[in-house]
């Protein structure tokens, strides 16, 4: 066998000698994660290169769709296996033969740290390059915090590490992160050509550890101080961003080896943090929530065109989400004036993107060319999927669906965007109930990630999988929900919102409750959310349910008093808070506190003081207990589905993993004990979920139910 044909193989890393170039290929499907076998294969390749006098240069590439998509998360929490990723990065960097990486697809986390340790970097134009560890409660732990600032500077390095979002090759090249953007997508050919050029110029190893991107250490310190000052507001109690800043500070203040040592210490602290466990749970839960039973036997219908009934805020937002996904969109409204308003809502979104340089005018015109409108349902005759987004009234929606059944082609999916109503009842009025499904978008629909896919009793399996396939195209996080008033999210919300009202009547102010909830990590408290959404919406829902409300159940009328005054929140200038002159941030309102005092007196309640801890114990216990009932009654398939809904639609702090994951961390016996204690005051409201009781009796956790 000639030198050019010489080949040695490990399980997932192959070596091929191409003249004076040692080609090292990582082939570890599906994403080339840096498992122990990959790390060992890379170490062996470095040994081969240095031992073989005929090798002048090493070229590392990835097989499949990616270079290296990151560390192998499956190894987190397991006993470390040698060699570690920091060892491999140091081994690559110290190689006496120049090492080139040619990257394509995802080059993330540990994959980028491998690239930083190499001596030369090339990327194809559509490569995605980044350090997303912060999104998992971690930080780069294999030299990334030390090499990246040396290569591209402190400002750009912090932006990449604290933001966690990948950048494309052109941006990476402009920053100096890569040396060349390939002329084609043939990563192997481009990488090989680059190594031959480097050989021809007698290029030597160029080690990132020896670089210094800036000579102005004072300016770097100013940048670091500013970044540190912004941490509380931007990252609200998150652990790893502060550690990233500490490590980058070491990169400019300490020798390389000392910086590496500190980085490793900080990385291990992040690994031990409960926040890391919560963020990793959220990461995997969002992927698992898309796995539904119907996908095992059904195939999705084709969807290229979408109809929207209703051009209000929600309908327009759904239209924008569909247009962003490249779909043809037709909007139907009751008259030309309403249709023009709907069109204006859609146009306003894209005009805003052009104004902010997020889209050019030509692209806006191309997108809007896929949008059309009509005042006749006949416009839906050949449409693949229609979403009804009209007023939340069952009779109105039934009338819409009667029209859709009349005009829509066989096989068209008929979806309702209802937030609460009984979709089984809507479907029961049609002869094609198998086509009817719920697609519950969250406002603004073109921005919010969550999509509850509500599955009525008679829906066809292929409609379910079509909806999940659509969610992928829309880049939404989809969760399967059963039919129940409020489905998953709004049902749980109703319960913990009641607790907030109980706390309010019992002595806590709305402002104290909101502060406690924000301190826990929610972006807003329940009364701020009410003012943002509009208090009249919840008021209408309470009036709708009044006839079926248990007369023995506690009912707090304080919110009704505010609505009777026309105080609906931001849109009316006052609600729970005051919003003078259209302000978005509310001020505490003494008149609201006076109304609360009146209602307490009317109910015969002597107010008491609640600590923030007591507020959150009740708030979370209600959320967890109702989430358990949602799983128990099979409205959600798994506990993780409840977590995903609350994380993506209701502001539950991501680093805590979701309410049921957080309950596992607290200990279910502790949660059950709290519920039983609160039941001494109100046994009707505080009824422990049978699922929670069962899990405690069996000594297990919600996590045990997270597999289908």
XYZ file of C-alpha atoms in Angstrom:
708
model
C 0.000 0.000 0.000
C 1.420 3.418 -0.991
C 1.683 6.308 1.425
C -1.171 8.089 -0.333
C -3.406 5.075 0.235
C -2.301 4.374 3.789
C -5.292 4.305 6.155
C -5.822 3.581 9.823
C -9.186 3.590 11.511
C -10.615 4.106 14.988
C -14.261 3.556 15.701
C -15.367 7.109 14.834
C -12.248 8.909 13.573
C -10.440 7.893 10.385
C -7.005 8.845 9.091
C -6.106 9.003 5.402
C -2.773 10.225 4.108
C -3.175 12.389 1.009
C 0.406 13.070 -0.091
C 1.875 15.205 2.695
C -1.517 15.895 4.285
C -2.966 13.684 7.009
C -6.749 13.845 6.552
C -8.562 13.238 9.841
C -12.323 12.667 9.474
C -14.745 12.647 12.404
C -17.658 10.363 11.620
C -19.836 10.045 14.725
C -23.476 10.354 13.657
C -25.759 12.137 14.073
C -23.879 15.345 14.973
C -20.222 14.338 15.521
C -20.439 15.028 19.265
C -17.133 14.916 21.123
C -17.592 11.551 22.817
C -14.680 9.798 24.470
C -14.114 7.728 21.311
C -13.899 10.878 19.187
C -11.452 12.415 21.643
C -9.299 9.288 21.602
C -9.405 9.207 17.810
C -8.193 12.809 17.619
C -5.383 12.126 20.084
C -4.267 9.130 18.032
C -4.306 11.254 14.879
C -1.980 13.830 16.468
C 0.382 11.019 17.442
C 0.327 9.693 13.876
C 1.086 13.123 12.421
C 4.088 13.703 14.636
C 5.481 10.211 14.193
C 5.268 10.255 10.387
C 7.982 12.340 8.702
C 6.023 12.368 5.447
C 3.161 14.313 7.048
C 3.622 18.055 6.658
C 0.166 19.159 7.746
C -3.021 17.835 9.378
C -6.520 18.552 8.032
C -9.494 17.827 10.322
C -12.999 17.621 8.803
C -16.377 16.287 9.888
C -18.453 13.754 7.972
C -22.193 14.227 7.529
C -23.984 17.520 8.103
C -21.676 19.016 10.747
C -18.086 19.529 11.736
C -18.579 19.026 15.478
C -21.887 20.104 17.049
C -20.473 20.152 20.587
C -19.646 18.033 23.585
C -21.493 14.788 24.167
C -24.163 15.880 26.665
C -24.870 12.217 27.420
C -21.551 12.093 29.279
C -22.506 14.930 31.638
C -22.730 13.645 35.178
C -20.804 10.456 34.400
C -17.308 9.639 35.642
C -14.813 11.495 33.412
C -13.001 9.389 30.820
C -9.561 10.179 29.497
C -8.583 12.093 27.505
C -10.655 15.097 28.502
C -11.682 17.734 25.985
C -9.209 20.290 27.445
C -6.456 17.688 27.021
C -7.381 17.169 23.365
C -7.481 20.904 22.659
C -4.066 21.329 24.246
C -2.759 18.323 22.311
C -3.962 19.750 18.986
C -2.534 23.176 19.750
C 0.847 21.772 20.774
C 1.181 19.579 17.671
C 4.478 20.276 15.877
C 2.788 19.916 12.480
C 0.345 22.668 11.431
C -3.287 21.655 12.056
C -6.077 23.006 9.832
C -9.790 22.601 10.461
C -12.262 22.877 7.577
C -15.692 23.364 9.112
C -19.248 23.143 7.834
C -22.694 22.854 9.361
C -22.776 23.214 13.131
C -19.477 24.005 14.835
C -20.612 24.630 18.376
C -19.308 24.489 21.907
C -16.504 21.969 22.148
C -16.422 21.854 18.350
C -15.433 25.511 18.228
C -12.939 24.964 21.050
C -11.294 22.288 18.881
C -11.190 24.812 16.035
C -9.695 27.479 18.311
C -6.966 25.060 19.328
C -6.091 24.338 15.686
C -3.597 26.553 13.902
C -5.666 27.550 10.842
C -9.431 27.686 10.269
C -11.537 27.552 7.101
C -15.363 27.478 6.940
C -17.951 27.092 4.206
C -20.296 30.059 3.922
C -23.320 28.499 5.663
C -21.447 27.101 8.679
C -22.952 27.963 12.079
C -20.234 28.800 14.580
C -20.776 29.506 18.268
C -20.381 28.804 21.955
C -23.917 28.115 23.258
C -22.882 26.698 26.645
C -24.528 29.576 28.526
C -27.933 28.319 27.335
C -27.283 25.092 29.254
C -26.074 26.826 32.414
C -22.466 26.152 31.463
C -19.453 27.984 30.043
C -16.742 26.982 27.611
C -14.526 24.609 29.574
C -11.791 23.515 27.153
C -9.911 26.766 26.687
C -12.641 28.692 24.877
C -12.704 31.553 27.392
C -8.927 31.892 27.099
C -8.359 31.427 23.380
C -11.348 33.301 21.969
C -10.532 36.727 23.519
C -6.920 36.325 22.401
C -8.124 35.695 18.860
C -10.998 38.185 18.388
C -10.863 40.492 21.399
C -12.790 40.834 24.621
C -15.857 42.629 23.212
C -16.589 40.113 20.447
C -15.570 37.186 22.646
C -18.001 38.138 25.410
C -20.767 38.717 22.875
C -20.329 35.222 21.465
C -20.115 33.511 24.862
C -22.776 35.467 26.765
C -25.211 35.593 23.854
C -24.894 31.889 23.071
C -26.122 32.411 19.491
C -24.146 31.053 16.524
C -22.807 33.284 13.769
C -22.241 32.533 10.092
C -18.887 32.229 8.357
C -18.842 35.763 6.935
C -19.277 37.282 10.384
C -16.703 34.883 11.866
C -14.228 35.874 9.147
C -14.816 39.588 9.766
C -14.060 39.041 13.471
C -10.876 37.087 12.698
C -12.321 33.889 14.122
C -11.679 32.011 10.877
C -8.983 32.655 8.293
C -10.925 31.962 5.114
C -14.460 31.528 3.845
C -14.559 28.694 1.303
C -15.561 29.433 -2.290
C -17.799 26.344 -2.428
C -19.614 23.967 -0.075
C -17.222 21.079 -0.818
C -15.571 21.237 2.569
C -13.082 18.446 1.869
C -11.889 19.861 -1.454
C -11.698 23.388 -0.048
C -9.856 22.238 3.058
C -7.384 20.171 1.069
C -6.662 23.045 -1.314
C -6.059 25.354 1.652
C -3.607 22.954 3.279
C -1.663 22.650 -0.001
C -1.398 26.448 -0.154
C -0.126 26.531 3.419
C 2.412 23.805 2.687
C 3.626 25.762 -0.339
C 4.306 28.797 1.866
C 6.017 26.705 4.589
C 3.360 27.757 7.106
C 4.262 26.906 10.684
C 1.978 26.137 13.619
C 0.262 29.339 14.798
C -0.944 28.865 18.339
C -3.899 30.865 19.645
C -2.523 30.791 23.173
C 0.380 32.983 22.013
C -1.848 35.640 20.423
C -2.915 38.929 21.914
C -5.796 40.549 20.082
C -5.497 43.890 21.852
C -2.738 45.831 23.545
C -5.115 48.120 25.459
C -5.714 46.204 28.665
C -7.379 49.284 30.203
C -10.043 49.257 27.488
C -10.589 45.540 28.100
C -11.072 46.172 31.802
C -13.657 48.850 31.042
C -15.523 46.396 28.787
C -15.426 43.708 31.469
C -16.661 46.103 34.147
C -19.564 47.147 31.917
C -20.441 43.519 31.162
C -20.378 42.671 34.860
C -22.642 45.620 35.681
C -25.209 44.422 33.130
C -25.398 40.852 34.445
C -28.194 41.340 37.034
C -30.562 42.981 34.540
C -29.761 40.843 31.488
C -29.370 37.425 33.136
C -31.560 37.710 36.272
C -29.736 35.536 38.742
C -28.149 33.136 36.254
C -24.953 31.556 37.505
C -22.815 30.877 34.428
C -22.698 34.366 32.795
C -20.814 35.746 35.793
C -18.350 32.849 35.586
C -17.792 33.550 31.882
C -16.893 37.159 32.680
C -14.550 35.980 35.461
C -12.794 33.613 33.059
C -12.417 36.230 30.317
C -10.975 38.608 32.882
C -8.385 35.937 33.636
C -7.550 35.775 29.925
C -6.304 39.359 30.000
C -4.917 39.366 33.540
C -3.173 36.003 33.859
C -0.777 33.782 31.928
C -2.500 31.260 29.636
C -1.998 28.208 31.865
C -3.268 30.058 34.945
C -6.309 31.190 32.966
C -6.977 27.614 31.859
C -6.797 26.453 35.464
C -9.336 29.036 36.612
C -11.607 28.288 33.644
C -11.684 24.621 34.611
C -12.533 25.441 38.224
C -15.367 27.730 37.143
C -16.621 25.186 34.583
C -16.869 22.504 37.266
C -18.801 24.912 39.502
C -21.274 25.390 36.663
C -21.535 21.633 36.200
C -22.554 21.265 39.845
C -25.107 24.072 39.715
C -28.833 23.214 39.895
C -29.259 25.784 37.136
C -27.290 23.584 34.759
C -29.587 20.649 35.534
C -32.653 22.819 34.962
C -31.388 24.188 31.643
C -30.320 20.762 30.385
C -33.757 19.411 31.312
C -35.372 22.253 29.359
C -33.111 21.552 26.363
C -34.044 17.875 26.164
C -37.689 18.397 27.158
C -38.249 20.696 24.179
C -36.963 17.989 21.865
C -38.972 15.245 23.527
C -42.217 17.221 23.447
C -42.225 16.943 19.641
C -42.284 13.142 19.899
C -45.912 12.017 19.885
C -47.536 8.577 19.537
C -49.223 9.423 16.214
C -45.833 9.881 14.533
C -45.214 6.129 14.815
C -47.823 5.264 12.191
C -49.061 8.419 10.446
C -47.492 10.637 7.788
C -48.145 14.373 7.490
C -50.357 15.926 4.847
C -48.827 18.395 2.399
C -49.137 22.028 3.496
C -48.017 24.740 1.099
C -50.857 27.222 1.566
C -52.520 28.514 4.722
C -55.722 30.431 5.355
C -56.331 32.736 8.311
C -59.847 33.660 9.439
C -59.585 36.981 11.236
C -57.149 39.854 10.838
C -56.883 41.074 14.413
C -53.697 41.046 16.467
C -53.660 37.254 16.762
C -54.701 36.517 13.180
C -52.121 38.932 11.797
C -49.414 37.455 14.024
C -50.248 33.940 12.806
C -50.159 35.210 9.214
C -46.667 36.647 9.765
C -45.467 33.376 11.315
C -46.732 31.487 8.259
C -45.194 33.990 5.819
C -41.863 33.776 7.654
C -41.976 30.009 7.059
C -42.314 30.572 3.302
C -45.992 29.630 3.045
C -48.680 31.165 0.840
C -51.175 32.971 3.115
C -54.764 34.055 2.471
C -56.636 36.097 5.074
C -60.435 36.289 5.166
C -62.277 39.038 7.052
C -65.937 39.964 7.261
C -65.643 43.212 5.238
C -63.137 45.269 3.271
C -62.462 47.656 6.138
C -61.583 44.809 8.537
C -59.495 43.127 5.851
C -57.533 46.314 5.260
C -56.854 46.560 8.996
C -55.570 42.979 8.973
C -53.346 43.703 5.995
C -52.034 46.801 7.768
C -51.185 44.720 10.869
C -49.124 42.341 8.728
C -47.457 45.136 6.764
C -46.556 46.956 9.976
C -44.461 43.987 11.147
C -42.422 43.882 7.952
C -42.143 47.660 7.725
C -40.653 47.552 11.221
C -38.122 44.940 10.154
C -37.069 47.079 7.195
C -36.755 50.139 9.436
C -34.498 48.183 11.803
C -32.361 46.821 8.909
C -33.448 43.262 9.643
C -34.922 42.937 6.156
C -34.396 44.827 2.911
C -37.256 46.380 0.967
C -37.000 43.870 -1.885
C -37.339 40.912 0.514
C -40.333 42.593 2.142
C -42.042 42.862 -1.230
C -41.275 39.211 -1.991
C -42.793 38.119 1.316
C -45.878 40.299 0.987
C -46.431 38.941 -2.544
C -47.315 35.613 -0.867
C -50.054 37.332 1.159
C -53.570 37.889 -0.166
C -56.938 38.749 1.330
C -60.638 38.295 0.690
C -64.024 38.854 2.249
C -65.276 35.498 0.936
C -64.624 32.046 2.360
C -64.493 30.840 -1.244
C -60.881 32.063 -1.268
C -60.035 28.944 0.818
C -61.268 26.486 -1.830
C -57.784 25.137 -2.597
C -56.042 25.949 0.696
C -54.203 23.171 2.557
C -54.679 24.363 6.154
C -56.926 27.029 7.661
C -56.549 28.616 11.103
C -59.605 30.275 12.649
C -58.583 33.230 14.844
C -61.841 35.036 15.586
C -63.458 36.217 18.833
C -63.450 33.695 21.698
C -67.120 32.767 21.446
C -68.226 29.191 20.808
C -71.216 30.080 18.613
C -69.105 32.426 16.468
C -66.484 29.737 15.985
C -69.077 27.093 15.107
C -70.417 29.409 12.416
C -66.908 29.859 10.992
C -66.326 26.113 10.869
C -69.639 25.539 9.115
C -68.383 27.844 6.357
C -65.007 26.111 6.254
C -66.656 22.709 5.883
C -68.722 24.098 3.013
C -65.850 25.541 0.955
C -62.622 23.716 1.884
C -61.293 20.863 -0.222
C -61.227 17.290 1.110
C -58.106 16.748 3.198
C -57.701 20.397 4.217
C -56.791 20.761 7.904
C -59.265 22.915 9.857
C -57.640 24.452 12.934
C -58.949 26.676 15.699
C -56.773 29.038 17.700
C -59.092 28.989 20.719
C -57.413 29.471 24.106
C -60.091 27.755 26.203
C -63.092 26.459 24.299
C -64.175 22.842 23.772
C -62.778 21.762 20.395
C -64.664 18.465 20.578
C -67.882 20.477 20.604
C -66.778 22.442 17.542
C -65.794 19.234 15.710
C -69.074 17.535 16.621
C -70.993 19.971 14.429
C -69.085 18.857 11.294
C -69.173 15.792 9.064
C -65.357 15.935 8.791
C -64.388 15.941 12.484
C -61.189 14.072 11.599
C -59.831 17.243 9.981
C -60.337 19.466 13.041
C -57.514 20.292 15.452
C -56.504 23.052 17.851
C -53.462 25.211 17.119
C -53.191 27.453 20.153
C -50.701 30.206 19.318
C -49.469 32.633 21.950
C -49.434 36.376 21.354
C -47.578 37.846 19.559
C -47.867 34.721 17.420
C -44.933 35.569 15.166
C -42.607 35.904 18.178
C -43.760 33.556 20.939
C -42.209 30.106 20.541
C -44.920 27.964 22.116
C -47.627 26.206 20.114
C -50.119 23.985 21.950
C -51.411 21.371 19.503
C -54.770 20.411 20.957
C -55.947 16.936 19.946
C -59.725 16.362 19.955
C -61.202 12.873 20.244
C -62.035 12.283 16.570
C -59.061 13.927 14.848
C -57.107 11.842 12.320
C -53.564 10.880 13.299
C -52.180 12.398 10.110
C -53.662 15.778 11.085
C -51.790 15.572 14.390
C -48.447 14.849 12.717
C -49.178 17.502 10.084
C -49.544 20.021 12.894
C -46.245 19.010 14.468
C -44.537 19.187 11.076
C -45.981 22.678 10.598
C -44.663 23.691 14.024
C -41.155 22.707 12.884
C -41.475 24.880 9.806
C -42.660 27.754 11.982
C -39.715 27.145 14.368
C -42.161 26.732 17.236
C -41.825 24.548 20.316
C -44.853 22.290 19.998
C -46.625 20.429 22.808
C -49.477 17.947 22.434
C -52.461 18.795 24.646
C -55.818 17.181 25.281
C -59.172 18.977 25.229
C -59.927 20.659 28.557
C -60.885 24.211 29.481
C -57.579 26.077 29.095
C -55.762 22.972 27.757
C -52.389 22.797 29.583
C -51.042 26.308 30.021
C -54.145 28.390 30.628
C -55.548 25.715 32.900
C -52.430 25.824 35.110
C -52.351 29.627 34.866
C -55.937 29.872 36.131
C -54.975 27.942 39.257
C -51.899 29.885 40.287
C -53.608 33.136 39.339
C -56.336 32.215 41.843
C -53.657 31.772 44.489
C -52.360 35.265 43.716
C -55.892 36.577 44.260
C -56.190 34.677 47.537
C -52.874 36.126 48.728
C -54.080 39.566 47.677
C -57.290 39.327 49.681
C -55.487 37.791 52.655
C -53.006 40.658 53.031
C -50.296 40.800 50.356
C -50.331 43.749 47.964
C -50.238 43.118 44.193
C -46.868 44.829 44.148
C -45.403 42.546 46.848
C -46.666 39.469 44.985
C -45.216 40.673 41.680
C -41.847 41.399 43.327
C -41.687 37.925 44.883
C -42.488 36.284 41.550
C -39.876 38.362 39.719
C -37.254 37.565 42.348
C -37.904 33.880 41.727
C -37.025 34.465 38.080
C -40.245 35.186 36.186
C -39.929 38.224 33.911
C -43.212 39.619 35.251
C -45.553 39.067 38.148
C -49.205 37.979 37.680
C -50.655 41.463 38.093
C -48.194 42.944 35.602
C -49.155 40.178 33.168
C -52.830 40.969 33.690
C -52.231 44.628 32.862
C -50.224 43.709 29.762
C -52.799 41.230 28.436
C -55.795 43.343 29.416
C -57.803 42.670 32.548
C -61.024 42.614 30.538
C -59.980 39.346 28.869
C -59.784 37.421 32.148
C -62.911 39.239 33.350
C -64.856 37.968 30.328
C -63.598 34.445 31.048
C -64.701 34.689 34.697
C -68.166 35.865 33.642
C -68.393 33.003 31.121
C -67.648 30.491 33.873
C -69.842 32.113 36.525
C -72.822 29.840 35.912
C -70.750 26.696 36.487
C -68.641 27.996 39.382
C -68.928 26.031 42.605
C -70.872 28.309 44.982
C -68.758 26.972 47.857
C -65.490 27.900 46.164
C -63.677 31.039 47.229
C -64.097 33.887 44.759
C -62.065 37.103 44.941
C -63.875 40.016 43.281
C -61.105 42.649 43.475
C -60.171 42.262 39.801
C -63.826 42.624 38.837
C -63.982 45.938 40.724
C -61.095 47.300 38.685
C -62.685 46.162 35.418
C -66.033 47.720 36.377
C -64.120 51.008 36.633
C -62.740 50.499 33.131
C -59.232 49.871 34.487
C -58.079 47.185 32.072
C -54.317 47.734 32.263
C -51.852 49.338 29.876
C -54.374 49.877 27.081
C -56.629 51.964 29.332
C -53.836 53.771 31.204
C -54.451 52.036 34.503
C -55.167 48.591 35.870
C -53.384 47.150 38.872
C -50.762 49.793 38.110
C -50.918 53.353 36.798
C -49.524 54.059 33.310
C -49.337 57.857 32.983
C -49.059 59.233 29.444
C -48.833 55.788 27.854
C -45.923 54.570 29.998
C -45.077 50.886 29.629
C -43.754 50.495 33.176
C -46.479 50.861 35.754
C -46.530 52.804 38.993
C -48.105 51.585 42.221
C -51.641 52.938 42.604
C -52.969 54.006 46.045
C -56.565 53.841 44.749
C -56.098 50.161 43.908
C -54.843 49.531 47.442
C -57.920 51.335 48.788
C -60.243 49.099 46.737
C -58.370 46.035 48.046
C -58.874 47.244 51.633
C -62.609 47.734 50.961
C -62.949 44.224 49.562
C -61.060 42.711 52.493
C -63.393 44.471 54.911
C -66.447 43.348 52.938
C -65.208 39.732 53.110
C -64.434 40.045 56.820
C -60.730 39.328 56.333
C -58.103 40.715 58.703
C -54.992 41.173 56.515
C -51.764 39.445 57.479
C -48.169 39.781 56.362
C -46.634 37.337 53.895
C -42.921 36.951 53.293
C -41.722 36.464 49.716
C -40.922 32.855 50.579
C -44.496 32.253 51.806
C -45.892 33.855 48.646
C -43.817 31.614 46.402
C -44.575 28.447 48.379
C -48.272 28.903 47.652
C -47.818 30.160 44.099
C -45.615 27.211 43.145
C -47.612 24.604 45.050
C -50.728 25.542 43.082
C -48.800 25.448 39.805
C -47.202 22.081 40.575
C -50.404 20.496 41.872
C -52.432 21.563 38.832
C -49.597 20.437 36.534
C -49.732 17.033 38.211
C -53.482 16.840 37.618
C -52.997 17.771 33.956
C -50.715 14.731 33.603
C -52.949 12.541 35.751
C -55.950 13.312 33.527
C -53.824 12.792 30.389
C -54.319 16.328 29.125
C -50.509 16.323 28.900
C -48.669 13.183 27.846
C -45.781 13.617 30.280
C -44.599 15.946 33.042
C -42.012 17.380 30.666
C -44.842 18.645 28.431
C -46.149 20.757 31.304
C -42.632 22.089 31.866
C -42.205 23.009 28.197
C -45.522 24.875 28.130
C -44.758 26.863 31.259
C -41.208 27.656 30.125
C -42.135 28.869 26.660
C -45.543 30.423 27.179
C -45.734 31.661 30.765
C -42.274 32.886 31.725
C -41.307 30.142 34.171
C -37.549 30.702 34.697
C -35.711 28.431 32.291
C -32.826 27.734 34.651
C -35.299 26.103 37.045
C -36.373 23.644 34.345
C -40.159 24.011 34.616
C -42.533 23.541 37.579
C -42.568 19.733 37.658
C -38.792 19.449 37.235
C -38.461 22.050 39.991
C -40.839 20.013 42.164
C -38.561 16.994 41.763
C -35.677 19.157 42.969
C -37.656 20.473 45.944
C -38.763 16.947 46.816
C -42.334 15.838 46.213
C -42.946 15.021 49.896
C -42.140 18.662 50.687
C -44.602 19.909 48.036
C -47.343 17.562 49.252
C -46.739 18.664 52.839
C -47.228 22.300 51.831
C -50.477 21.511 50.017
C -51.840 19.652 53.039
C -50.875 22.535 55.297
C -52.642 25.069 53.043
C -55.700 22.770 52.892
C -56.301 23.496 56.579
C -57.359 26.988 55.453
C -59.225 26.024 52.259
C -59.762 22.310 51.737
C -61.852 22.823 48.607
C -59.148 24.672 46.687
C -56.137 22.757 48.036
C -56.946 19.201 46.991
C -53.732 17.271 46.382
C -53.462 15.657 42.963
C -53.846 11.851 43.035
C -50.701 11.644 40.893
C -48.675 13.659 43.388
C -49.906 11.489 46.257
C -49.098 8.312 44.306
C -45.570 9.441 43.429
C -44.837 10.346 47.044
C -46.178 7.012 48.295
C -44.029 5.150 45.753
C -40.973 7.267 46.540
C -40.450 8.331 42.953
C -40.489 11.561 40.916
C -42.222 13.237 37.990
C -39.128 12.468 35.907
C -40.000 8.768 36.066
C -43.020 9.492 33.829
C -41.160 11.334 31.073
C -41.009 8.467 28.593
C -43.861 7.464 26.314
